[in-house]
Short mmCIF file of C-alpha atoms in Angstrom, two decimals:
data_model
loop_
_atom_site.label_atom_id
_atom_site.label_comp_id
_atom_site.label_asym_id
_atom_site.label_seq_id
_atom_site.Cartn_x
_atom_site.Cartn_y
_atom_site.Cartn_z
CA MET A 1 -0.09 -0.03 -0.05
CA LYS A 2 1.13 3.43 -1.07
CA GLU A 3 -0.19 6.85 -0.16
CA PHE A 4 0.63 10.48 -0.84
CA LYS A 5 -0.85 13.70 0.43
CA TYR A 6 -1.71 16.74 -1.64
CA VAL A 7 -3.17 20.26 -0.82
CA ILE A 8 -5.55 21.28 -3.53
CA ALA A 9 -4.63 24.23 -5.30
CA ASP A 10 -7.32 24.49 -7.88
CA PRO A 11 -9.38 27.61 -6.93
CA GLU A 12 -12.86 25.87 -7.16
CA GLY A 13 -11.47 22.54 -5.38
CA ILE A 14 -12.47 19.22 -6.79
CA HIS A 15 -15.42 20.11 -8.67
CA ALA A 16 -17.23 18.27 -11.70
CA ARG A 17 -14.63 18.64 -14.51
CA PRO A 18 -11.50 17.66 -12.33
CA ALA A 19 -13.46 14.76 -10.54
CA GLY A 20 -14.41 13.47 -14.21
CA LEU A 21 -10.74 13.51 -15.15
CA LEU A 22 -9.74 11.84 -12.02
CA VAL A 23 -12.07 9.03 -12.04
CA LYS A 24 -10.93 8.26 -15.73
CA LYS A 25 -7.28 8.48 -14.60
CA VAL A 26 -7.95 6.16 -11.79
CA ALA A 27 -9.70 3.62 -13.80
CA GLU A 28 -6.57 2.89 -15.84
CA PHE A 29 -5.22 0.96 -12.85
CA LYS A 30 -6.07 -2.32 -11.22
CA SER A 31 -5.45 -1.07 -7.91
CA ALA A 32 -8.03 0.19 -5.42
CA VAL A 33 -7.78 3.92 -5.02
CA THR A 34 -9.16 5.79 -1.98
CA ILE A 35 -9.36 9.63 -1.61
CA ALA A 36 -9.77 10.90 2.01
CA LYS A 37 -10.45 14.40 3.54
CA GLY A 38 -10.44 14.27 7.46
CA GLU A 39 -12.64 11.53 8.52
CA LYS A 40 -14.51 10.99 5.16
CA SER A 41 -13.18 8.88 2.51
CA ALA A 42 -14.22 7.59 -0.97
CA ASP A 43 -13.57 5.23 -3.70
CA ALA A 44 -11.58 7.30 -6.27
CA LYS A 45 -13.25 5.28 -9.07
CA ARG A 46 -16.76 6.73 -8.24
CA ILE A 47 -17.33 10.39 -9.30
CA PHE A 48 -20.06 10.86 -6.67
CA GLY A 49 -18.06 9.67 -4.02
CA VAL A 50 -15.35 12.20 -5.06
CA MET A 51 -17.59 15.06 -5.40
CA GLY A 52 -19.27 13.96 -2.23
CA LEU A 53 -16.10 14.75 -0.14
CA GLY A 54 -16.43 18.54 -1.06
CA VAL A 55 -12.86 19.14 -1.22
CA LYS A 56 -12.10 22.91 -1.31
CA THR A 57 -9.24 24.96 -2.34
CA GLY A 58 -6.32 24.78 0.14
CA GLU A 59 -7.65 21.56 1.93
CA GLU A 60 -5.21 18.49 2.36
CA ILE A 61 -6.32 15.02 0.91
CA VAL A 62 -4.55 11.68 1.24
CA ILE A 63 -4.69 9.25 -1.66
CA THR A 64 -4.02 5.63 -0.89
CA VAL A 65 -3.33 3.06 -3.65
CA ASP A 66 -3.38 -0.44 -2.81
CA GLY A 67 -2.97 -3.34 -5.35
CA GLU A 68 -0.53 -4.91 -8.13
CA ASP A 69 0.17 -1.67 -9.96
CA GLU A 70 0.52 0.55 -7.23
CA ASP A 71 3.92 1.73 -7.76
CA THR A 72 3.09 3.02 -11.09
CA ALA A 73 -0.22 4.36 -10.00
CA VAL A 74 1.10 6.43 -7.21
CA VAL A 75 3.62 8.21 -9.41
CA GLU A 76 1.06 8.74 -12.07
CA LEU A 77 -1.57 10.05 -9.77
CA GLU A 78 0.83 12.34 -8.02
CA ALA A 79 1.69 14.04 -11.43
CA PHE A 80 -1.99 13.92 -12.33
CA PHE A 81 -2.81 16.02 -9.22
CA LYS A 82 0.18 18.42 -9.81
CA GLU A 83 -1.13 19.14 -13.40
CA ASN A 84 -4.91 19.29 -12.67
CA LEU A 85 -5.60 20.32 -9.13
#
């Protein structure tokens, strides 16, 4: 299991467009990917779960990747967050 923390820089937080892009990106991996904000967490392969977290600008999230391709997934997802959020 791998994880990383990220502080959201997008002025609108995780809204519909980046949430959709995130779900598509996560679907490329076999590993389970969870996104957590505080006490709440969601399956990053489900758009309603991701949007339901209500992540806003400046908030820190924790992304956890667990599975056979976790090494590749964590590197690509960190790059995705830096480019898109």
